[in-house]
Short mmCIF file of C-alpha atoms and ligand atoms in Angstrom, two decimals:
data_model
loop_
_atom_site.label_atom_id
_atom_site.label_comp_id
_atom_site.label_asym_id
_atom_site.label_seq_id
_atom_site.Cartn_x
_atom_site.Cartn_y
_atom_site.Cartn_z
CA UNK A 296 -82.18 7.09 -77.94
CA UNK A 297 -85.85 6.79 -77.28
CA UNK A 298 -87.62 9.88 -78.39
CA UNK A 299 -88.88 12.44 -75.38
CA UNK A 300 -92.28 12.77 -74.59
CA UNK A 301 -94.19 15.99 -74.75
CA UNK A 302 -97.09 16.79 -72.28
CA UNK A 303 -98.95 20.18 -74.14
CA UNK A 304 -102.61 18.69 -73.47
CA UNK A 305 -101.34 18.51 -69.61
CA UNK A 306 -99.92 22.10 -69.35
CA UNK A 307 -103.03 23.15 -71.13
CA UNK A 308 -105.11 21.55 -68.79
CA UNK A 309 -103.10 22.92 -65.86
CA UNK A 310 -103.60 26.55 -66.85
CA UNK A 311 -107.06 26.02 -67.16
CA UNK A 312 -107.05 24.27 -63.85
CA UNK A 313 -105.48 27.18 -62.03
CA UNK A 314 -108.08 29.79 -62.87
CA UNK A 315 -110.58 27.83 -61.08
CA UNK A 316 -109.09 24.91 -58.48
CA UNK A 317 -106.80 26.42 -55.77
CA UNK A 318 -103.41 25.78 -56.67
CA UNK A 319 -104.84 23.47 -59.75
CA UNK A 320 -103.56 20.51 -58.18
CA UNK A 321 -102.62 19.93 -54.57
CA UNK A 322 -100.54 17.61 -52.83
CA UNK A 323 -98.04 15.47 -53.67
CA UNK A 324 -99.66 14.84 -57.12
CA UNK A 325 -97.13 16.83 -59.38
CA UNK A 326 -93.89 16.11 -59.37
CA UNK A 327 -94.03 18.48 -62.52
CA UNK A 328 -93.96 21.38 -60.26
CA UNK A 329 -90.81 20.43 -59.47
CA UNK A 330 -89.11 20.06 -62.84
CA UNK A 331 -91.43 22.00 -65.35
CA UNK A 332 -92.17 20.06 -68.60
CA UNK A 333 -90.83 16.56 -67.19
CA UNK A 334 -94.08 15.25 -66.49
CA UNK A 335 -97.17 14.79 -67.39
CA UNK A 336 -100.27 16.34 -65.01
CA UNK A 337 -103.52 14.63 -66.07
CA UNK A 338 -103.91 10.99 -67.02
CA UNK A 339 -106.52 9.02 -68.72
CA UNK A 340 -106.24 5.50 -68.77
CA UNK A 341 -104.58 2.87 -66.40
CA UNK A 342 -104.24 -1.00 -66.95
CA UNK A 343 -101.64 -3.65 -65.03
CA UNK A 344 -98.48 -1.44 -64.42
CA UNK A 345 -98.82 0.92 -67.64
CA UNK A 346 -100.46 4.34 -67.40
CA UNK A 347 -101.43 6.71 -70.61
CA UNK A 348 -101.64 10.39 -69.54
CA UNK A 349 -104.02 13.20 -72.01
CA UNK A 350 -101.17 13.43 -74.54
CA UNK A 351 -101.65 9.40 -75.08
CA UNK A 352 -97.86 8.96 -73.91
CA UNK A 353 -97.58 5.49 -72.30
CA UNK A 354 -95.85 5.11 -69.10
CA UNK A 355 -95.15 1.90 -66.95
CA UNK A 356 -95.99 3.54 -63.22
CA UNK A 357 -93.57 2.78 -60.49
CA UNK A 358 -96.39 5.28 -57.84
CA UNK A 359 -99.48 2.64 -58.40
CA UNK A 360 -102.06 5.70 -57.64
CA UNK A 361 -99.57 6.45 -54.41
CA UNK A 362 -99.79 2.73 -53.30
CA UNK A 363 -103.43 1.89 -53.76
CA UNK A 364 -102.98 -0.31 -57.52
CA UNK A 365 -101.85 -3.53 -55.33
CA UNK A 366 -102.88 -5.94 -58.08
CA UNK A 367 -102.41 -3.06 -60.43
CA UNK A 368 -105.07 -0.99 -62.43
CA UNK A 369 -108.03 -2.22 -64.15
CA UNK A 370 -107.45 -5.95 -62.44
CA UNK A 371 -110.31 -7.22 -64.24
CA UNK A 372 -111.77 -9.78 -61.47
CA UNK A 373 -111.67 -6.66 -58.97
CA UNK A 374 -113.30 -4.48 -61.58
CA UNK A 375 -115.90 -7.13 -62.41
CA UNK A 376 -117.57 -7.24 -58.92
CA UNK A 377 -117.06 -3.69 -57.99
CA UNK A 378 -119.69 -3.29 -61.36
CA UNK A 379 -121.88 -5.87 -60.16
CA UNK A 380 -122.06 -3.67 -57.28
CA UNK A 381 -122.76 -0.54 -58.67
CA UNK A 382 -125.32 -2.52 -61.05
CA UNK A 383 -126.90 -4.03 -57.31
CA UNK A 384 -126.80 -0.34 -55.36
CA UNK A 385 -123.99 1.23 -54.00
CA UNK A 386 -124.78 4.08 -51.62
CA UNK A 387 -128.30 3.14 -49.70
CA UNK A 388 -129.88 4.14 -46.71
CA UNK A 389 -127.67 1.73 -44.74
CA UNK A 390 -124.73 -0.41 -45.08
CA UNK A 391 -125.11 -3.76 -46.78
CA UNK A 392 -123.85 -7.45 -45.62
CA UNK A 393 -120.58 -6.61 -47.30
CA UNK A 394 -119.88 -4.51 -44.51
CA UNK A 395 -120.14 -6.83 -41.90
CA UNK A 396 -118.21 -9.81 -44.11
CA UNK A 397 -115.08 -7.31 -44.28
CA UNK A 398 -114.76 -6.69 -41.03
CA UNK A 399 -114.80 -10.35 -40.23
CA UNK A 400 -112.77 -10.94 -42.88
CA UNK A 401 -110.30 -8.65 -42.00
CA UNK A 402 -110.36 -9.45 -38.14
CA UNK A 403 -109.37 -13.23 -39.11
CA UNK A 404 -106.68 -11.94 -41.42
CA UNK A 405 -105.07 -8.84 -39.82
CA UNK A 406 -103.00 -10.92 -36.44
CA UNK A 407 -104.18 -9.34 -33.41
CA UNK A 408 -107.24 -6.96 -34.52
CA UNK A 409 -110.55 -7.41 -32.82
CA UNK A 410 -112.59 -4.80 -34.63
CA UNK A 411 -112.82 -2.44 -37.65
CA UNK A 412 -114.34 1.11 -38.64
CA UNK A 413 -114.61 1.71 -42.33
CA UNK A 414 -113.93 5.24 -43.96
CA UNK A 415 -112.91 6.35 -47.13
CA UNK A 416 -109.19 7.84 -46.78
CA UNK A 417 -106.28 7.29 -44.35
CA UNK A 418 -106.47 10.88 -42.33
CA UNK A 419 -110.15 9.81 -41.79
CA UNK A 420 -108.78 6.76 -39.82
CA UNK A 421 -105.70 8.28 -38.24
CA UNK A 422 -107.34 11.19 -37.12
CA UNK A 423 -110.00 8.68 -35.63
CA UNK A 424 -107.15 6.49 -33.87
CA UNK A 425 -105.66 9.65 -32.77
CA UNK A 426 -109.67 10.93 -31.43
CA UNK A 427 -109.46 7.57 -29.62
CA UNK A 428 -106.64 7.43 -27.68
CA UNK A 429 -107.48 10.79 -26.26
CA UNK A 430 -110.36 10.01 -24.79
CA UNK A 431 -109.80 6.66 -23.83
CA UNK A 432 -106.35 8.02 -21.95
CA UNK A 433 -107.71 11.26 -20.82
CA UNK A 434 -104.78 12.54 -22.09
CA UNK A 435 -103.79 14.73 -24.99
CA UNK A 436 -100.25 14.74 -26.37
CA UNK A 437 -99.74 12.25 -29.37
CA UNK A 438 -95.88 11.32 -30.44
CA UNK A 439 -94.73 11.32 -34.02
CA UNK A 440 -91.25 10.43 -35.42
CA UNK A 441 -90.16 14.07 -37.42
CA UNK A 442 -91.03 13.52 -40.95
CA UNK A 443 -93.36 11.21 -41.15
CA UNK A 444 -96.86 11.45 -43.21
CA UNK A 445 -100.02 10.83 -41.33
CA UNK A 446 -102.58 12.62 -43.59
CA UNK A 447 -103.32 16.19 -44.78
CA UNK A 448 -105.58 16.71 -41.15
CA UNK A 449 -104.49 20.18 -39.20
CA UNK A 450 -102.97 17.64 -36.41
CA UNK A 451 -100.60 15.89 -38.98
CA UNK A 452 -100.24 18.23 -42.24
CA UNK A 453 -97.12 19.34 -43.55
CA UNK A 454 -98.81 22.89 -43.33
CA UNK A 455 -97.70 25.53 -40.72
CA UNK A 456 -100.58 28.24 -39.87
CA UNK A 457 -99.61 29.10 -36.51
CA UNK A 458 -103.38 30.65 -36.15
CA UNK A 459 -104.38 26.93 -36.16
CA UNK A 460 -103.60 25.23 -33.16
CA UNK A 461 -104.29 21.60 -33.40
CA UNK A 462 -100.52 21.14 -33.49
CA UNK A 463 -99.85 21.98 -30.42
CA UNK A 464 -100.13 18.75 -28.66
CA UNK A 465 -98.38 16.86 -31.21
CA UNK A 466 -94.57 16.00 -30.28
CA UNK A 467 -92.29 14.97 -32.65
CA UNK A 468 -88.90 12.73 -32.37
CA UNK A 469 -86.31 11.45 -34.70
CA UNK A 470 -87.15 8.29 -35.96
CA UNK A 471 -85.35 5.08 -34.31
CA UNK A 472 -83.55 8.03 -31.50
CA UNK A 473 -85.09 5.92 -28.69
CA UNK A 474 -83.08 8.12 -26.24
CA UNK A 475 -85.25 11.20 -27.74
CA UNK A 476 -88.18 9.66 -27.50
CA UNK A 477 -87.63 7.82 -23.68
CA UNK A 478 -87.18 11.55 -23.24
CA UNK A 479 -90.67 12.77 -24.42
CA UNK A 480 -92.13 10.46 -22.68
CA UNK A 481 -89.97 12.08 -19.67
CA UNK A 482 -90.73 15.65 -19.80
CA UNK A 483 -94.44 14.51 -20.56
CA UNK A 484 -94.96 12.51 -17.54
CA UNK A 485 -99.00 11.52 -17.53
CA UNK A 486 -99.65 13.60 -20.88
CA UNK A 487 -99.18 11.26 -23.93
CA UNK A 488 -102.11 9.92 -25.14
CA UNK A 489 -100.30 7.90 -27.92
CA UNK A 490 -97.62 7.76 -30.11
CA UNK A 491 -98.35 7.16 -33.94
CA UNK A 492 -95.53 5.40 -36.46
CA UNK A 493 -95.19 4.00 -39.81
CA UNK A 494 -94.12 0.42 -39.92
CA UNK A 495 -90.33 1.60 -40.92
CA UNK A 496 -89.89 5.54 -41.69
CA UNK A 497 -90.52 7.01 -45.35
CA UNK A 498 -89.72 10.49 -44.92
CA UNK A 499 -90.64 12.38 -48.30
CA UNK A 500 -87.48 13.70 -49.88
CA UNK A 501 -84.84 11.18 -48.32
CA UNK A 502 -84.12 7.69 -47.56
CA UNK A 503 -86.25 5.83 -46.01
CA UNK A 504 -85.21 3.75 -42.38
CA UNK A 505 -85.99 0.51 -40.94
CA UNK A 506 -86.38 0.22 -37.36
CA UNK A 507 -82.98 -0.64 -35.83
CA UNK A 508 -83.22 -4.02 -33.48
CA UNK A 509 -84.97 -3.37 -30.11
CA UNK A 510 -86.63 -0.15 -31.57
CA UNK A 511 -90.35 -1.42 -31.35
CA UNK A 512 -89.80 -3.62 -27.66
CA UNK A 513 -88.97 -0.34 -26.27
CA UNK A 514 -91.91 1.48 -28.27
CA UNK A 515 -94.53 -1.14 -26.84
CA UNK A 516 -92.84 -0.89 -23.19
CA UNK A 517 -93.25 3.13 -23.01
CA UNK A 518 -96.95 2.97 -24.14
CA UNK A 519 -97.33 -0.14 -21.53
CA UNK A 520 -95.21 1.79 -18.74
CA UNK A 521 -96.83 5.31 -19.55
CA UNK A 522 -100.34 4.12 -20.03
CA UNK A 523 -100.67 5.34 -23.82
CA UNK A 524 -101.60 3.71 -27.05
CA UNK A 525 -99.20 2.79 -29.92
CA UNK A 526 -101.27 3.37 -32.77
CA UNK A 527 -99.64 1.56 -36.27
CA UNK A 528 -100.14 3.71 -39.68
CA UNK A 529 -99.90 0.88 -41.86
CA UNK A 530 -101.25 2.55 -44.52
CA UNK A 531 -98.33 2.82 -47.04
CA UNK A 532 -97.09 -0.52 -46.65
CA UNK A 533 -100.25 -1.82 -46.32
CA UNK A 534 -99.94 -5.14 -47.20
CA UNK A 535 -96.62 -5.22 -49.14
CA UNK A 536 -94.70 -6.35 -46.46
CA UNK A 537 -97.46 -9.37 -44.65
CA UNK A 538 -101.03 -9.90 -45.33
CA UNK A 539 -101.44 -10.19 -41.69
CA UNK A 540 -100.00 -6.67 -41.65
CA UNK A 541 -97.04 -4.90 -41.08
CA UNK A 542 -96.51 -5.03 -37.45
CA UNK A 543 -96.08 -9.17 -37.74
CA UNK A 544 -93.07 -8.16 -39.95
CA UNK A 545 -91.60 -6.21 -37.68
CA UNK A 546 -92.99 -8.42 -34.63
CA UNK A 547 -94.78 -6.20 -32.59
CA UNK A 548 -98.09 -5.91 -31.55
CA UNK A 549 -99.91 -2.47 -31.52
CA UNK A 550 -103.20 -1.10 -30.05
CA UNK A 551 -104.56 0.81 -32.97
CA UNK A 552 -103.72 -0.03 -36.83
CA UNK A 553 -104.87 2.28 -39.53
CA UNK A 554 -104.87 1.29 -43.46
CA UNK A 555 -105.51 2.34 -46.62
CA UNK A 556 -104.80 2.83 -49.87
CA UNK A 557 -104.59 -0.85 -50.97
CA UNK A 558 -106.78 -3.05 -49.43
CA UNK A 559 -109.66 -2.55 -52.36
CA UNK A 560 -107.10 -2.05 -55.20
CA UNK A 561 -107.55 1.59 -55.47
CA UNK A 562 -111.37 1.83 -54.60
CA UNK A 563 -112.47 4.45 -51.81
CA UNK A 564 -111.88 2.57 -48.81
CA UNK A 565 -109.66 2.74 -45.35
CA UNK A 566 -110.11 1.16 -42.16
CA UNK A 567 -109.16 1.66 -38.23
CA UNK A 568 -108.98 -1.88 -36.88
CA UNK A 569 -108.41 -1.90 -32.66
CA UNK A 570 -107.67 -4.83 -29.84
CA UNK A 571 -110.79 -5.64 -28.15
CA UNK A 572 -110.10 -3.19 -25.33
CA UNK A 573 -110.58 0.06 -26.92
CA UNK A 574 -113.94 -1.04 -28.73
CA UNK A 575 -116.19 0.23 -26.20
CA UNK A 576 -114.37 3.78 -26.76
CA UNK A 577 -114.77 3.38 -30.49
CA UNK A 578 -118.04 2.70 -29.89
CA UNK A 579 -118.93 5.69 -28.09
CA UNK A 580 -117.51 8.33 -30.85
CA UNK A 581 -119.96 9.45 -33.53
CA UNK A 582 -118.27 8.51 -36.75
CA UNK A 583 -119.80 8.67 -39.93
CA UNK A 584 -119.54 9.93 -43.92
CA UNK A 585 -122.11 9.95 -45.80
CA UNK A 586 -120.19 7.70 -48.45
CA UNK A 587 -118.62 5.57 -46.06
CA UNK A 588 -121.14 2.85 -46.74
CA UNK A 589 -121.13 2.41 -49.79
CA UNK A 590 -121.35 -1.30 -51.44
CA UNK A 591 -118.56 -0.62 -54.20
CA UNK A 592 -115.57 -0.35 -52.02
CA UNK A 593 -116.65 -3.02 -49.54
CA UNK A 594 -117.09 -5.71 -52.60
CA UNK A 595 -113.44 -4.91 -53.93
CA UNK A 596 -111.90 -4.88 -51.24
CA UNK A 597 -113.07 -8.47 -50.31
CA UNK A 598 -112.11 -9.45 -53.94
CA UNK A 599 -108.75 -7.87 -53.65
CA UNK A 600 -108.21 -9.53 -50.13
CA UNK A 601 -109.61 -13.02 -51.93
CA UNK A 602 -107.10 -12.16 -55.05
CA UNK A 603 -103.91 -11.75 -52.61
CA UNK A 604 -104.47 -14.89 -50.97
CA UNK A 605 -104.69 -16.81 -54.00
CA UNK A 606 -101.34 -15.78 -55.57
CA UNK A 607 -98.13 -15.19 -54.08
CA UNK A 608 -97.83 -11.76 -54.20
CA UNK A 609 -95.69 -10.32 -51.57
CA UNK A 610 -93.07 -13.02 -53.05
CA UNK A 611 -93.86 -11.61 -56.03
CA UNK A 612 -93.48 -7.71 -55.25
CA UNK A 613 -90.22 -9.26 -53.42
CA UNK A 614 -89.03 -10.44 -56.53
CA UNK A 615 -89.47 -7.60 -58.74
CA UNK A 616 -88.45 -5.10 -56.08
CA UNK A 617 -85.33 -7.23 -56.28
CA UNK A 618 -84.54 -7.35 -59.61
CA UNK A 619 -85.20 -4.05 -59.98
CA UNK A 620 -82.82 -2.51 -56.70
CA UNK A 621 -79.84 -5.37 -58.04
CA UNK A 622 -80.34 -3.81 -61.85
CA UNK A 623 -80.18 0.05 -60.91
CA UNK A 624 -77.35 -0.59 -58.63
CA UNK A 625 -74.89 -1.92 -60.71
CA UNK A 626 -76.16 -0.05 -63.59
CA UNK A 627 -75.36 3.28 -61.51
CA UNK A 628 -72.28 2.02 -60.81
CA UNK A 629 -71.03 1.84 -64.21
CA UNK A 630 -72.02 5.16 -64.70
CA UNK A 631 -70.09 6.04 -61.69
CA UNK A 632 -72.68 6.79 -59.32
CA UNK A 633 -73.13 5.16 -55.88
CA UNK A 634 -76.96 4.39 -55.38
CA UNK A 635 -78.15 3.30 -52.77
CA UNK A 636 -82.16 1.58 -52.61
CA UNK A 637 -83.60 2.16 -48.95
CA UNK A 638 -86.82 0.47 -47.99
CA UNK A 639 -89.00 -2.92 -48.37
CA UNK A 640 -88.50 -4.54 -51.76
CA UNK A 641 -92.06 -3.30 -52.81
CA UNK A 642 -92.13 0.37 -51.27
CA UNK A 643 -88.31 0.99 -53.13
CA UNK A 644 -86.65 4.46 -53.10
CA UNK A 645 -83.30 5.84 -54.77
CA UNK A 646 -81.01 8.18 -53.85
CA UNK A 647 -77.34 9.13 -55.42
CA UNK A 648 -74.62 9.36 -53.07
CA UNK A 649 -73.70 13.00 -52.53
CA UNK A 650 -77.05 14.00 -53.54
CA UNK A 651 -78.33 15.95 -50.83
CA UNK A 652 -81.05 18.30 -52.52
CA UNK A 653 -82.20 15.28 -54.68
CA UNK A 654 -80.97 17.06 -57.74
CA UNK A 655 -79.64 14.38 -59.41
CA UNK A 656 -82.59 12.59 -59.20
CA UNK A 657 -84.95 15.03 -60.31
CA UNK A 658 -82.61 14.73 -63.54
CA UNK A 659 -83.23 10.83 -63.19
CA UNK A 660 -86.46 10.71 -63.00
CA UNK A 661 -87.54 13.05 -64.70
CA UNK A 662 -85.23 12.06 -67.48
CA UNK A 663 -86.80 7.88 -66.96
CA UNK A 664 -90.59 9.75 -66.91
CA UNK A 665 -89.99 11.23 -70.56
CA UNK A 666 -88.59 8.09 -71.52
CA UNK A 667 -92.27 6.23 -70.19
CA UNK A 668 -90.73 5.08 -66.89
CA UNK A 669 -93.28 7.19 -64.13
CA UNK A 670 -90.61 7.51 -61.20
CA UNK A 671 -90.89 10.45 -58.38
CA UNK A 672 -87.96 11.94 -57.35
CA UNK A 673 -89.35 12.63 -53.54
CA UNK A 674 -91.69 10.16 -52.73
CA UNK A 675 -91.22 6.37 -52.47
CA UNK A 676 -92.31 4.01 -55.49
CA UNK A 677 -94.47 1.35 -55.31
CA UNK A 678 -94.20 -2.67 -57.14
CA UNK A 679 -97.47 -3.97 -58.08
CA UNK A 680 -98.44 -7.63 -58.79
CA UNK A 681 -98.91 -6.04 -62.12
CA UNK A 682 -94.66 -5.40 -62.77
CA UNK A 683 -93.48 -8.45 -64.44
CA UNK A 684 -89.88 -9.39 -65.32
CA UNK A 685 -90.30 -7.65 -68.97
CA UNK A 686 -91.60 -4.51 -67.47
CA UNK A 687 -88.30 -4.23 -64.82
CA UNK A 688 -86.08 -5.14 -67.73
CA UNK A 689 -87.72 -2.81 -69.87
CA UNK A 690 -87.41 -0.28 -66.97
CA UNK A 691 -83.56 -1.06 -66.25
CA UNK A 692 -82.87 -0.49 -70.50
CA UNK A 693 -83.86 3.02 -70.32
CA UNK A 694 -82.44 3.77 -66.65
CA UNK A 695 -79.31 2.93 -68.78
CA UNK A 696 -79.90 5.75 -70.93
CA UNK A 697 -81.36 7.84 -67.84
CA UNK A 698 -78.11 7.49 -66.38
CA UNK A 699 -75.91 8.32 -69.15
CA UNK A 700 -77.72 11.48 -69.09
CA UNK A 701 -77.57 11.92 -65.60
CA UNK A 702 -73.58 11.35 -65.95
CA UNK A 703 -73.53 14.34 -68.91
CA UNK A 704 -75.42 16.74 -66.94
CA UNK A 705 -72.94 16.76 -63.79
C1 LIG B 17 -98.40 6.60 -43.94
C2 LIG B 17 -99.59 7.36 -44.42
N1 LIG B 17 -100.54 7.70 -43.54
C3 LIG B 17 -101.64 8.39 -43.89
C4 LIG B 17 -101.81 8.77 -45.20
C5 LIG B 17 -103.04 9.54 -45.58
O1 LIG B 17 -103.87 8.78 -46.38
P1 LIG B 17 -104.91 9.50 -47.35
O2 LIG B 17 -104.12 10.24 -48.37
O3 LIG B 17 -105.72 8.39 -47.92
O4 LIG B 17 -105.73 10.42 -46.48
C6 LIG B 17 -100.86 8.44 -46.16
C7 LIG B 17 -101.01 8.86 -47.55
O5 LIG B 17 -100.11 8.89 -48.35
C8 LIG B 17 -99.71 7.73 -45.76
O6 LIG B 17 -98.76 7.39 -46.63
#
């Protein structure tokens, strides 16, 4: 059996973290909290698909820095202009030609798209979209399927202060319940400004759902009927389903599309792209950051858009994502488990039958993580262009052990 990793430099670190950063790490960051001494907190060092946290222990990363790693980390052509940048000037007075080329770029490539605002992170842009549709509508209410992430803004958070009321125009539904959600649209006659979705649904702590047949015609026909905007979050798939983006996969066409995360291979960078209708609106908000000009992003994001062009990589992610859902699944089942992988081939999750609290695969996980496979136990995973066939073998060796000792535990 391999031998278990230990993570003292991290826990170290963490207590020193706690006496002066609120909560010493927020978010989603630590699935550590979860399952004390299973994971590491702090990392160092990133390259391809492997990841060394501060107690040197060598991991290959199935999160991708939550998505953004597309190519995977370091990816040295990326890393090579985004220096040349820096070297050049990064944050000026104004924005620099690369600005403009992006947004050209990105018009030509995204199907649909007219226009784009740059920011740095994806609430900046859904919160914009959001901002938009308001006032373009004149209305307030904005749909969202229950569960799904939109950012860490008051509108969208997972956080419940009742003294802060930017919730209360936000209406939720269950995801693909069309009947729920002709309903909203009901009881809200004249009210809903938009409604905002994810490509397909990747609620944190279950499966994840695809959009049953007909779901997005009859999405695009209440914002058509009702006057409101369908606004696309695309930025967790974001380009690991079609370089065009998501909503040609799913064949639909939406108003607003926000992404993220990957589209500069894990520099600072989102964007709000919008049909040529709702530019004049766009136009007429003041939207700015004082680091949302900056050259680096902008020059590795074009590389990184270049880069996926030139190699097949959603066949690639495909492929891995493949290898990798075939491999646990019939390992699993020789351990007697049923396990079911929901999701796109590249944005994988697992879940054991009869699992409801996820406790079995916290032990998974957590078990594959001291081993040096990174897996969360809540959140999706991510394939990179970085995972290679040795790297999903190697992976699919130790879920053998991860299982056995999944099996013990019961
Ligand atoms: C679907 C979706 N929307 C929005 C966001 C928010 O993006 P950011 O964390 O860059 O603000 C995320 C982040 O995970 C996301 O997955």
């Amino acid at each position: 059996m391999s031998s278990e990793y230990k993570f003292d430099t991290s826990i170290e670190l963490f207590k020193r973290a706690a006496d002066v950063i609120p909560g010493g790490i927020y978010g989603s960051k630590a699935p550590g909290f979860v399952i004390p001494g299973s994971y590491p907190y702090y990392f160092k060092r990133g390259k391809g698909c492997r990841l060394w946290d501060v107690d040197d222990n060598e991991y290959i990363d199935f999160l991708c820095g939550y998505g953004s790693q597309i190519l995977g980390y370091g990816y040295d052509s990326v890393d090579e202009v985004a220096a040349r940048q820096m070297r050049a000037g990064d944050l000026l007075n104004g924005p620099q030609p690369l600005m403009v080329e992006l947004a050209e770029k990105l018009t030509d490539q995204v199907e649909g798209m007219d226009w784009s605002v740059f920011a740095k992170n994806g609430t900046d842009t859904t919160t914009l979209a959001v901002s938009i549709a308001r006032v373009h509508t004149g209305k307030k209410k904005v749909i969202m399927a229950k569960g799904a992430y939109h950012g860490a803004a008051n509108w969208c958070s997972t956080n419940d202060f009742p003294e802060l009321t930017d919730k209360q125009d936000v209406l939720s539904f269950t995801y693909n319940d069309l009947e729920e959600l002709r309903n909203l649209y009901k009881a809200y006659k004249g009210e809903i400004a938009a409604i905002i979705l994810t490509p397909y649904h990747h609620p944190a702590f279950e499966k994840q759902v695809m959009p049953n047949p007909g779901f997005y015609e009859v999405v695009r026909k209440l914002s058509d009927v009702e006057g409101s905007l369908f606004i696309l979050d695309d930025i967790r798939c974001n380009f690991r389903l079609s370089l065009k983006g998501s909503h040609v996969f799913f064949k639909t066409q939406p108003d607003l599309i926000t992404m993220g995360k990957s589209i500069a291979n894990g520099q600072p960078i989102s964007v709000l792209m919008g049909c040529k209708e709702f530019m004049k609106t766009a136009g007429s908000f003041f939207i700015t950051g004082t680091f949302w000009m900056s050259g680096v992003p902008f020059a590795a994001s074009l590389e990184t858009l270049k880069i996926m062009e030139e190699v097949d990589i959603i066949g690639h992610m495909n492929r891995m994502g493949g290898i990798l859902k075939e491999g646990l699944i019939s390992l699993g089942k020789e351990y007697g488990f049923s396990i079911e992988i929901t999701g796109a081939p590249a944005i994988p999750f697992m879940t054991f039958e009869g699992d409801p609290d996820l406790f079995r695969n916290q032990v998974f996980c957590s078990e594959m993580t001291k081993m040096g496979i990174y897996l969360h136990p809540h959140h999706n995973w991510f394939i990179s262009f970085a995972h290679k066939e040795n790297d999903i073998n190697k992976t699919l060796e130790t879920a053998r052990e991860a299982f056995a000792i999944t099996a013990a535990s019961l």
